[in-house]
């Protein structure tokens, strides 16, 4: 698949998407390419990531990335600039969850979740700033969760990290706005992904909300596209919730 720089809602912009080998990240990569973006698919899942990049053609590049590694981030940004030019979009989507009550939660498991979900977002934002400044524009979308707005038992590390992403987004928006860089967070509810399909708890949650179904990865991708595009040009430092109304309770 190839896309002309002058077409689509993304008009040839250069976007890094983490956790892009599958799930929400893969849906974002596909939609962004379809809308004219050049996309770096960043993930530790090399086989799946390379397959997706091959599927999308010369408008996509796979780059293996551990989001907890600052040098890894620097390498991804270099690859993006060498292949496509200055980075103008970032989707911090990579994330993990660990389920355990607090008294049984090990320090190692807690730190692993924080490192991926929180430190990974910090490193991603930090690593693209210089590239976005050189381009004179940028939009960063941090994928949080409704677990960053309300609390859920049994996932202390996940909840802590997603609340942190919400606050980090607001601070980054304040610092980067003067440079023409917008930063927003997306807060999905129960979305049909590999992470939720094996969870009876997730299915039960979806049945209790006003829109009594799971969301789709494409629905989150479309919201992310809006935030990366000029259609959201006056939005920064804000939370965008897509949860079927779960948090209305």
Short mmCIF file of N, CA and C in Angstrom, two decimals, residues 46-207:
data_model
loop_
_atom_site.label_atom_id
_atom_site.label_comp_id
_atom_site.label_asym_id
_atom_site.label_seq_id
_atom_site.Cartn_x
_atom_site.Cartn_y
_atom_site.Cartn_z
N UNK A 46 8.66 -8.56 17.08
CA UNK A 46 9.30 -8.31 15.78
C UNK A 46 8.57 -9.00 14.63
N UNK A 47 8.20 -10.27 14.78
CA UNK A 47 7.57 -10.98 13.67
C UNK A 47 6.25 -10.32 13.26
N UNK A 48 5.41 -10.02 14.26
CA UNK A 48 4.12 -9.40 13.96
C UNK A 48 4.30 -7.98 13.43
N UNK A 49 5.25 -7.25 14.00
CA UNK A 49 5.50 -5.89 13.55
C UNK A 49 5.99 -5.84 12.12
N UNK A 50 6.89 -6.73 11.76
CA UNK A 50 7.42 -6.77 10.39
C UNK A 50 6.33 -7.16 9.40
N UNK A 51 5.46 -8.10 9.80
CA UNK A 51 4.36 -8.49 8.91
C UNK A 51 3.45 -7.30 8.63
N UNK A 52 3.15 -6.53 9.67
CA UNK A 52 2.28 -5.38 9.48
C UNK A 52 2.95 -4.34 8.59
N UNK A 53 4.23 -4.08 8.81
CA UNK A 53 4.95 -3.12 7.97
C UNK A 53 4.97 -3.58 6.52
N UNK A 54 5.18 -4.86 6.29
CA UNK A 54 5.16 -5.40 4.93
C UNK A 54 3.78 -5.22 4.29
N UNK A 55 2.75 -5.43 5.09
CA UNK A 55 1.37 -5.27 4.60
C UNK A 55 1.11 -3.83 4.17
N UNK A 56 1.62 -2.87 4.95
CA UNK A 56 1.34 -1.46 4.68
C UNK A 56 2.24 -0.86 3.62
N UNK A 57 3.35 -1.51 3.31
CA UNK A 57 4.20 -1.07 2.21
C UNK A 57 5.20 0.01 2.60
N UNK A 58 5.62 0.79 1.62
CA UNK A 58 6.74 1.71 1.84
C UNK A 58 6.36 2.94 2.66
N UNK A 59 5.11 3.04 3.06
CA UNK A 59 4.69 4.13 3.95
C UNK A 59 4.85 3.73 5.42
N UNK A 60 5.33 2.52 5.67
CA UNK A 60 5.49 2.04 7.05
C UNK A 60 6.87 1.43 7.23
N UNK A 61 7.37 1.54 8.45
CA UNK A 61 8.68 1.01 8.81
C UNK A 61 8.57 0.34 10.17
N UNK A 62 9.06 -0.89 10.29
CA UNK A 62 9.10 -1.53 11.60
C UNK A 62 10.41 -1.22 12.29
N UNK A 63 10.33 -0.89 13.58
CA UNK A 63 11.52 -0.67 14.39
C UNK A 63 11.32 -1.36 15.74
N UNK A 64 12.21 -2.27 16.08
CA UNK A 64 12.08 -2.99 17.34
C UNK A 64 12.40 -2.04 18.50
N UNK A 65 11.52 -2.00 19.50
CA UNK A 65 11.68 -1.03 20.57
C UNK A 65 11.22 -1.59 21.91
N UNK A 66 12.08 -1.46 22.91
CA UNK A 66 11.72 -1.62 24.31
C UNK A 66 11.49 -0.20 24.83
N UNK A 67 10.23 0.14 25.13
CA UNK A 67 9.91 1.53 25.46
C UNK A 67 10.57 1.99 26.76
N UNK A 68 11.12 1.07 27.54
CA UNK A 68 11.80 1.47 28.78
C UNK A 68 13.26 1.84 28.56
N UNK A 69 13.73 1.77 27.32
CA UNK A 69 15.13 2.05 26.98
C UNK A 69 15.26 3.41 26.30
N UNK A 70 15.97 4.34 26.93
CA UNK A 70 16.15 5.66 26.30
C UNK A 70 16.98 5.55 25.03
N UNK A 71 18.01 4.72 25.02
CA UNK A 71 18.80 4.57 23.81
C UNK A 71 17.97 3.92 22.69
N UNK A 72 17.07 3.02 23.09
CA UNK A 72 16.17 2.42 22.10
C UNK A 72 15.28 3.46 21.46
N UNK A 73 14.75 4.35 22.26
CA UNK A 73 13.92 5.45 21.74
C UNK A 73 14.71 6.34 20.79
N UNK A 74 15.93 6.66 21.18
CA UNK A 74 16.76 7.53 20.34
C UNK A 74 17.00 6.89 18.98
N UNK A 75 17.20 5.58 18.97
CA UNK A 75 17.42 4.86 17.72
C UNK A 75 16.17 4.89 16.84
N UNK A 76 15.00 4.70 17.45
CA UNK A 76 13.76 4.72 16.67
C UNK A 76 13.55 6.09 16.02
N UNK A 77 13.79 7.15 16.78
CA UNK A 77 13.63 8.49 16.22
C UNK A 77 14.62 8.72 15.07
N UNK A 78 15.85 8.25 15.24
CA UNK A 78 16.83 8.38 14.15
C UNK A 78 16.36 7.65 12.90
N UNK A 79 15.87 6.45 13.08
CA UNK A 79 15.39 5.66 11.94
C UNK A 79 14.22 6.36 11.25
N UNK A 80 13.33 6.91 12.06
CA UNK A 80 12.17 7.63 11.50
C UNK A 80 12.62 8.83 10.68
N UNK A 81 13.57 9.59 11.21
CA UNK A 81 14.05 10.78 10.51
C UNK A 81 14.80 10.41 9.23
N UNK A 82 15.59 9.37 9.29
CA UNK A 82 16.36 8.95 8.11
C UNK A 82 15.44 8.44 6.99
N UNK A 83 14.38 7.76 7.37
CA UNK A 83 13.47 7.18 6.37
C UNK A 83 12.42 8.17 5.87
N UNK A 84 11.84 8.94 6.80
CA UNK A 84 10.69 9.77 6.45
C UNK A 84 10.89 11.27 6.65
N UNK A 85 11.80 11.67 7.56
CA UNK A 85 11.94 13.08 7.91
C UNK A 85 11.55 13.32 9.36
N UNK A 86 11.51 14.59 9.80
CA UNK A 86 11.22 14.90 11.20
C UNK A 86 9.88 14.31 11.66
N UNK A 87 9.89 13.81 12.88
CA UNK A 87 8.69 13.21 13.47
C UNK A 87 7.69 14.30 13.84
N UNK A 88 6.44 14.14 13.43
CA UNK A 88 5.40 15.12 13.77
C UNK A 88 4.25 14.52 14.57
N UNK A 89 4.30 13.22 14.82
CA UNK A 89 3.26 12.58 15.61
C UNK A 89 3.81 11.42 16.41
N UNK A 90 3.25 11.24 17.60
CA UNK A 90 3.64 10.12 18.46
C UNK A 90 2.40 9.57 19.14
N UNK A 91 2.24 8.26 19.09
CA UNK A 91 1.18 7.57 19.84
C UNK A 91 1.86 6.66 20.84
N UNK A 92 1.84 7.06 22.10
CA UNK A 92 2.39 6.23 23.18
C UNK A 92 1.33 5.23 23.60
N UNK A 93 1.35 4.07 22.96
CA UNK A 93 0.30 3.07 23.16
C UNK A 93 0.76 1.83 23.92
N UNK A 94 2.05 1.52 23.91
CA UNK A 94 2.52 0.28 24.54
C UNK A 94 2.14 0.24 26.02
N UNK A 95 1.66 -0.90 26.46
CA UNK A 95 1.27 -1.01 27.87
C UNK A 95 1.13 -2.46 28.31
N UNK A 96 1.25 -2.66 29.61
CA UNK A 96 1.07 -3.99 30.20
C UNK A 96 0.21 -3.86 31.44
N UNK A 97 -0.33 -4.99 31.89
CA UNK A 97 -1.12 -5.02 33.13
C UNK A 97 -0.71 -6.24 33.93
N UNK A 98 -0.74 -6.12 35.24
CA UNK A 98 -0.49 -7.26 36.12
C UNK A 98 -1.58 -7.28 37.18
N UNK A 99 -2.20 -8.44 37.35
CA UNK A 99 -3.33 -8.56 38.28
C UNK A 99 -2.90 -9.28 39.54
N UNK A 100 -3.04 -8.58 40.67
CA UNK A 100 -2.77 -9.15 41.99
C UNK A 100 -3.28 -8.16 43.05
N UNK A 101 -3.81 -8.65 44.16
CA UNK A 101 -4.12 -7.73 45.25
C UNK A 101 -2.84 -7.13 45.82
N UNK A 102 -2.95 -5.97 46.46
CA UNK A 102 -1.78 -5.23 46.92
C UNK A 102 -0.87 -6.09 47.79
N UNK A 103 -1.45 -6.84 48.71
CA UNK A 103 -0.61 -7.59 49.65
C UNK A 103 0.15 -8.72 48.98
N UNK A 104 -0.25 -9.11 47.79
CA UNK A 104 0.45 -10.17 47.07
C UNK A 104 1.27 -9.64 45.88
N UNK A 105 1.19 -8.35 45.63
CA UNK A 105 1.87 -7.75 44.49
C UNK A 105 3.35 -7.57 44.82
N UNK A 106 4.22 -8.17 44.01
CA UNK A 106 5.65 -8.05 44.25
C UNK A 106 6.17 -6.69 43.77
N UNK A 107 7.25 -6.27 44.36
CA UNK A 107 7.86 -5.01 43.92
C UNK A 107 8.28 -5.11 42.46
N UNK A 108 8.81 -6.25 42.07
CA UNK A 108 9.27 -6.42 40.69
C UNK A 108 8.12 -6.28 39.70
N UNK A 109 6.96 -6.89 40.01
CA UNK A 109 5.82 -6.79 39.09
C UNK A 109 5.27 -5.37 39.05
N UNK A 110 5.24 -4.70 40.21
CA UNK A 110 4.78 -3.32 40.24
C UNK A 110 5.70 -2.44 39.39
N UNK A 111 7.00 -2.57 39.59
CA UNK A 111 7.96 -1.73 38.86
C UNK A 111 7.92 -2.01 37.36
N UNK A 112 7.69 -3.25 36.98
CA UNK A 112 7.62 -3.57 35.55
C UNK A 112 6.47 -2.81 34.88
N UNK A 113 5.31 -2.79 35.53
CA UNK A 113 4.17 -2.07 34.96
C UNK A 113 4.45 -0.57 34.89
N UNK A 114 5.02 -0.02 35.95
CA UNK A 114 5.35 1.41 35.97
C UNK A 114 6.38 1.74 34.89
N UNK A 115 7.38 0.89 34.75
CA UNK A 115 8.44 1.13 33.76
C UNK A 115 7.87 1.20 32.34
N UNK A 116 7.01 0.26 31.99
CA UNK A 116 6.45 0.24 30.63
C UNK A 116 5.42 1.35 30.44
N UNK A 117 4.44 1.41 31.33
CA UNK A 117 3.28 2.29 31.12
C UNK A 117 3.56 3.75 31.42
N UNK A 118 4.45 4.03 32.36
CA UNK A 118 4.69 5.40 32.78
C UNK A 118 6.05 5.92 32.28
N UNK A 119 7.12 5.20 32.62
CA UNK A 119 8.44 5.64 32.18
C UNK A 119 8.54 5.59 30.65
N UNK A 120 7.92 4.59 30.04
CA UNK A 120 7.93 4.49 28.58
C UNK A 120 7.30 5.70 27.91
N UNK A 121 6.22 6.20 28.50
CA UNK A 121 5.56 7.40 27.96
C UNK A 121 6.46 8.63 28.13
N UNK A 122 7.08 8.76 29.30
CA UNK A 122 8.03 9.85 29.53
C UNK A 122 9.14 9.84 28.50
N UNK A 123 9.77 8.68 28.30
CA UNK A 123 10.89 8.59 27.36
C UNK A 123 10.43 8.87 25.93
N UNK A 124 9.24 8.42 25.59
CA UNK A 124 8.73 8.68 24.24
C UNK A 124 8.55 10.16 23.99
N UNK A 125 7.90 10.85 24.92
CA UNK A 125 7.71 12.29 24.75
C UNK A 125 9.05 13.02 24.69
N UNK A 126 9.94 12.68 25.61
CA UNK A 126 11.25 13.34 25.64
C UNK A 126 12.00 13.15 24.34
N UNK A 127 11.93 11.96 23.78
CA UNK A 127 12.75 11.61 22.61
C UNK A 127 12.30 12.27 21.32
N UNK A 128 11.01 12.65 21.21
CA UNK A 128 10.54 13.21 19.95
C UNK A 128 10.52 14.74 19.94
N UNK A 129 10.77 15.37 21.08
CA UNK A 129 10.61 16.83 21.17
C UNK A 129 11.52 17.55 20.18
N UNK A 130 12.80 17.20 20.14
CA UNK A 130 13.72 17.90 19.24
C UNK A 130 13.28 17.77 17.79
N UNK A 131 12.83 16.59 17.39
CA UNK A 131 12.38 16.36 16.02
C UNK A 131 11.15 17.19 15.70
N UNK A 132 10.20 17.24 16.65
CA UNK A 132 8.99 18.03 16.44
C UNK A 132 9.30 19.52 16.40
N UNK A 133 10.22 19.97 17.25
CA UNK A 133 10.62 21.38 17.21
C UNK A 133 11.22 21.73 15.86
N UNK A 134 12.02 20.84 15.31
CA UNK A 134 12.63 21.12 14.01
C UNK A 134 11.57 21.18 12.91
N UNK A 135 10.49 20.40 13.09
CA UNK A 135 9.40 20.42 12.11
C UNK A 135 8.48 21.62 12.32
N UNK A 136 8.53 22.20 13.52
CA UNK A 136 7.68 23.35 13.83
C UNK A 136 6.27 22.98 14.21
N UNK A 137 6.01 21.69 14.41
CA UNK A 137 4.67 21.24 14.76
C UNK A 137 4.74 19.82 15.30
N UNK A 138 3.73 19.42 16.03
CA UNK A 138 3.68 18.04 16.52
C UNK A 138 2.44 17.78 17.33
N UNK A 139 2.05 16.52 17.38
CA UNK A 139 0.93 16.10 18.22
C UNK A 139 1.30 14.77 18.87
N UNK A 140 1.18 14.73 20.18
CA UNK A 140 1.46 13.51 20.95
C UNK A 140 0.15 13.02 21.56
N UNK A 141 -0.13 11.74 21.38
CA UNK A 141 -1.31 11.12 21.97
C UNK A 141 -0.84 10.02 22.91
N UNK A 142 -1.12 10.19 24.18
CA UNK A 142 -0.77 9.19 25.19
C UNK A 142 -1.99 8.35 25.50
N UNK A 143 -1.89 7.05 25.25
CA UNK A 143 -3.01 6.15 25.52
C UNK A 143 -2.99 5.79 27.00
N UNK A 144 -3.95 6.33 27.72
CA UNK A 144 -4.11 6.01 29.14
C UNK A 144 -5.20 4.94 29.24
N UNK A 145 -6.24 5.19 30.02
CA UNK A 145 -7.29 4.20 30.26
C UNK A 145 -8.34 4.86 31.14
N UNK A 146 -9.53 4.26 31.19
CA UNK A 146 -10.45 4.74 32.23
C UNK A 146 -9.88 4.41 33.61
N UNK A 147 -8.89 3.51 33.66
CA UNK A 147 -8.15 3.26 34.89
C UNK A 147 -7.27 4.43 35.28
N UNK A 148 -7.22 5.46 34.45
CA UNK A 148 -6.54 6.70 34.78
C UNK A 148 -7.51 7.79 35.20
N UNK A 149 -8.79 7.43 35.31
CA UNK A 149 -9.83 8.37 35.72
C UNK A 149 -10.55 7.87 36.96
N UNK A 150 -10.79 6.56 37.00
CA UNK A 150 -11.37 5.91 38.16
C UNK A 150 -10.43 4.78 38.60
N UNK A 151 -10.78 4.10 39.66
CA UNK A 151 -9.90 3.06 40.20
C UNK A 151 -10.52 1.68 40.03
N UNK A 152 -9.65 0.68 39.94
CA UNK A 152 -10.08 -0.72 39.88
C UNK A 152 -9.22 -1.53 40.83
N UNK A 153 -9.84 -2.39 41.60
CA UNK A 153 -9.09 -3.24 42.53
C UNK A 153 -8.31 -4.29 41.76
N UNK A 154 -7.18 -4.70 42.34
CA UNK A 154 -6.41 -5.80 41.78
C UNK A 154 -5.39 -5.40 40.74
N UNK A 155 -5.37 -4.12 40.34
CA UNK A 155 -4.41 -3.67 39.31
C UNK A 155 -3.78 -2.35 39.75
N UNK A 156 -3.19 -2.37 40.94
CA UNK A 156 -2.63 -1.15 41.52
C UNK A 156 -1.60 -0.50 40.61
N UNK A 157 -0.64 -1.26 40.10
CA UNK A 157 0.40 -0.70 39.25
C UNK A 157 -0.18 -0.09 37.98
N UNK A 158 -1.12 -0.78 37.35
CA UNK A 158 -1.75 -0.28 36.14
C UNK A 158 -2.49 1.02 36.41
N UNK A 159 -3.28 1.03 37.49
CA UNK A 159 -4.03 2.24 37.83
C UNK A 159 -3.09 3.40 38.13
N UNK A 160 -2.03 3.14 38.90
CA UNK A 160 -1.06 4.19 39.22
C UNK A 160 -0.42 4.74 37.95
N UNK A 161 -0.05 3.86 37.04
CA UNK A 161 0.63 4.30 35.82
C UNK A 161 -0.30 5.10 34.92
N UNK A 162 -1.55 4.70 34.84
CA UNK A 162 -2.47 5.38 33.94
C UNK A 162 -2.92 6.74 34.49
N UNK A 163 -3.03 6.86 35.81
CA UNK A 163 -3.26 8.18 36.40
C UNK A 163 -2.04 9.06 36.16
N UNK A 164 -0.86 8.49 36.25
CA UNK A 164 0.37 9.26 36.00
C UNK A 164 0.40 9.78 34.56
N UNK A 165 0.02 8.95 33.61
CA UNK A 165 0.01 9.37 32.21
C UNK A 165 -0.90 10.58 32.02
N UNK A 166 -2.02 10.57 32.70
CA UNK A 166 -2.95 11.70 32.62
C UNK A 166 -2.29 13.00 33.08
N UNK A 167 -1.60 12.95 34.22
CA UNK A 167 -0.92 14.13 34.74
C UNK A 167 0.27 14.54 33.89
N UNK A 168 1.04 13.58 33.44
CA UNK A 168 2.19 13.86 32.59
C UNK A 168 1.76 14.56 31.31
N UNK A 169 0.63 14.14 30.78
CA UNK A 169 0.09 14.74 29.56
C UNK A 169 -0.15 16.23 29.76
N UNK A 170 -0.73 16.59 30.89
CA UNK A 170 -1.05 17.99 31.15
C UNK A 170 0.22 18.83 31.32
N UNK A 171 1.20 18.30 32.05
CA UNK A 171 2.46 19.03 32.20
C UNK A 171 3.15 19.21 30.85
N UNK A 172 3.20 18.15 30.06
CA UNK A 172 3.84 18.23 28.74
C UNK A 172 3.12 19.22 27.84
N UNK A 173 1.80 19.26 27.93
CA UNK A 173 1.04 20.22 27.12
C UNK A 173 1.42 21.65 27.48
N UNK A 174 1.61 21.93 28.77
CA UNK A 174 2.01 23.26 29.20
C UNK A 174 3.40 23.63 28.67
N UNK A 175 4.33 22.70 28.76
CA UNK A 175 5.70 22.97 28.35
C UNK A 175 5.85 23.08 26.83
N UNK A 176 5.12 22.25 26.10
CA UNK A 176 5.37 22.12 24.66
C UNK A 176 4.45 22.97 23.79
N UNK A 177 3.35 23.46 24.35
CA UNK A 177 2.43 24.28 23.58
C UNK A 177 3.09 25.46 22.88
N UNK A 178 3.98 26.19 23.57
CA UNK A 178 4.63 27.33 22.91
C UNK A 178 5.47 26.94 21.68
N UNK A 179 5.78 25.66 21.55
CA UNK A 179 6.56 25.18 20.41
C UNK A 179 5.67 24.58 19.31
N UNK A 180 4.37 24.75 19.46
CA UNK A 180 3.45 24.22 18.46
C UNK A 180 3.20 22.73 18.58
N UNK A 181 3.48 22.17 19.76
CA UNK A 181 3.31 20.73 19.99
C UNK A 181 2.15 20.52 20.96
N UNK A 182 1.16 19.76 20.52
CA UNK A 182 0.00 19.47 21.36
C UNK A 182 0.16 18.08 22.00
N UNK A 183 -0.41 17.92 23.20
CA UNK A 183 -0.32 16.65 23.91
C UNK A 183 -1.67 16.36 24.55
N UNK A 184 -2.26 15.22 24.23
CA UNK A 184 -3.55 14.83 24.78
C UNK A 184 -3.52 13.36 25.20
N UNK A 185 -4.45 12.98 26.04
CA UNK A 185 -4.54 11.58 26.45
C UNK A 185 -5.88 10.98 26.03
N UNK A 186 -5.83 9.71 25.68
CA UNK A 186 -7.02 8.94 25.32
C UNK A 186 -7.26 7.90 26.40
N UNK A 187 -8.51 7.76 26.80
CA UNK A 187 -8.87 6.87 27.91
C UNK A 187 -9.91 5.84 27.46
N UNK A 188 -9.43 4.73 26.87
CA UNK A 188 -10.37 3.69 26.45
C UNK A 188 -10.97 2.96 27.65
N UNK A 189 -12.18 2.49 27.43
CA UNK A 189 -12.78 1.56 28.38
C UNK A 189 -12.46 0.14 27.95
N UNK A 190 -13.46 -0.72 27.98
CA UNK A 190 -13.24 -2.12 27.60
C UNK A 190 -13.22 -2.22 26.07
N UNK A 191 -12.06 -2.54 25.54
CA UNK A 191 -11.87 -2.66 24.09
C UNK A 191 -11.52 -4.11 23.77
N UNK A 192 -12.08 -4.61 22.69
CA UNK A 192 -11.83 -6.01 22.29
C UNK A 192 -10.42 -6.13 21.74
N UNK A 193 -9.49 -6.55 22.59
CA UNK A 193 -8.09 -6.79 22.20
C UNK A 193 -7.65 -8.11 22.80
N UNK A 194 -6.42 -8.50 22.49
CA UNK A 194 -5.86 -9.71 23.08
C UNK A 194 -5.84 -9.62 24.60
N UNK A 195 -5.62 -8.41 25.13
CA UNK A 195 -5.52 -8.23 26.58
C UNK A 195 -6.84 -8.48 27.29
N UNK A 196 -7.97 -8.15 26.63
CA UNK A 196 -9.28 -8.25 27.31
C UNK A 196 -10.05 -9.51 26.97
N UNK A 197 -9.72 -10.17 25.86
CA UNK A 197 -10.52 -11.30 25.43
C UNK A 197 -10.53 -12.46 26.42
N UNK A 198 -9.47 -12.58 27.22
CA UNK A 198 -9.40 -13.68 28.17
C UNK A 198 -9.91 -13.29 29.55
N UNK A 199 -10.48 -12.08 29.67
CA UNK A 199 -10.88 -11.58 30.98
C UNK A 199 -12.40 -11.58 31.13
N UNK A 200 -12.91 -12.43 32.03
CA UNK A 200 -14.34 -12.42 32.34
C UNK A 200 -14.74 -11.09 32.95
N UNK A 201 -13.83 -10.47 33.72
CA UNK A 201 -14.11 -9.19 34.34
C UNK A 201 -14.42 -8.13 33.29
N UNK A 202 -13.66 -8.11 32.20
CA UNK A 202 -13.86 -7.12 31.15
C UNK A 202 -15.23 -7.29 30.50
N UNK A 203 -15.63 -8.52 30.23
CA UNK A 203 -16.93 -8.77 29.62
C UNK A 203 -18.05 -8.31 30.54
N UNK A 204 -17.89 -8.54 31.84
CA UNK A 204 -18.90 -8.11 32.80
C UNK A 204 -19.02 -6.61 32.88
N UNK A 205 -17.90 -5.91 32.80
CA UNK A 205 -17.90 -4.44 32.82
C UNK A 205 -18.67 -3.90 31.63
N UNK A 206 -18.42 -4.43 30.45
CA UNK A 206 -19.06 -3.90 29.24
C UNK A 206 -20.57 -4.04 29.31
N UNK A 207 -21.05 -5.10 29.92
CA UNK A 207 -22.48 -5.33 29.99
C UNK A 207 -23.22 -4.36 30.90
#
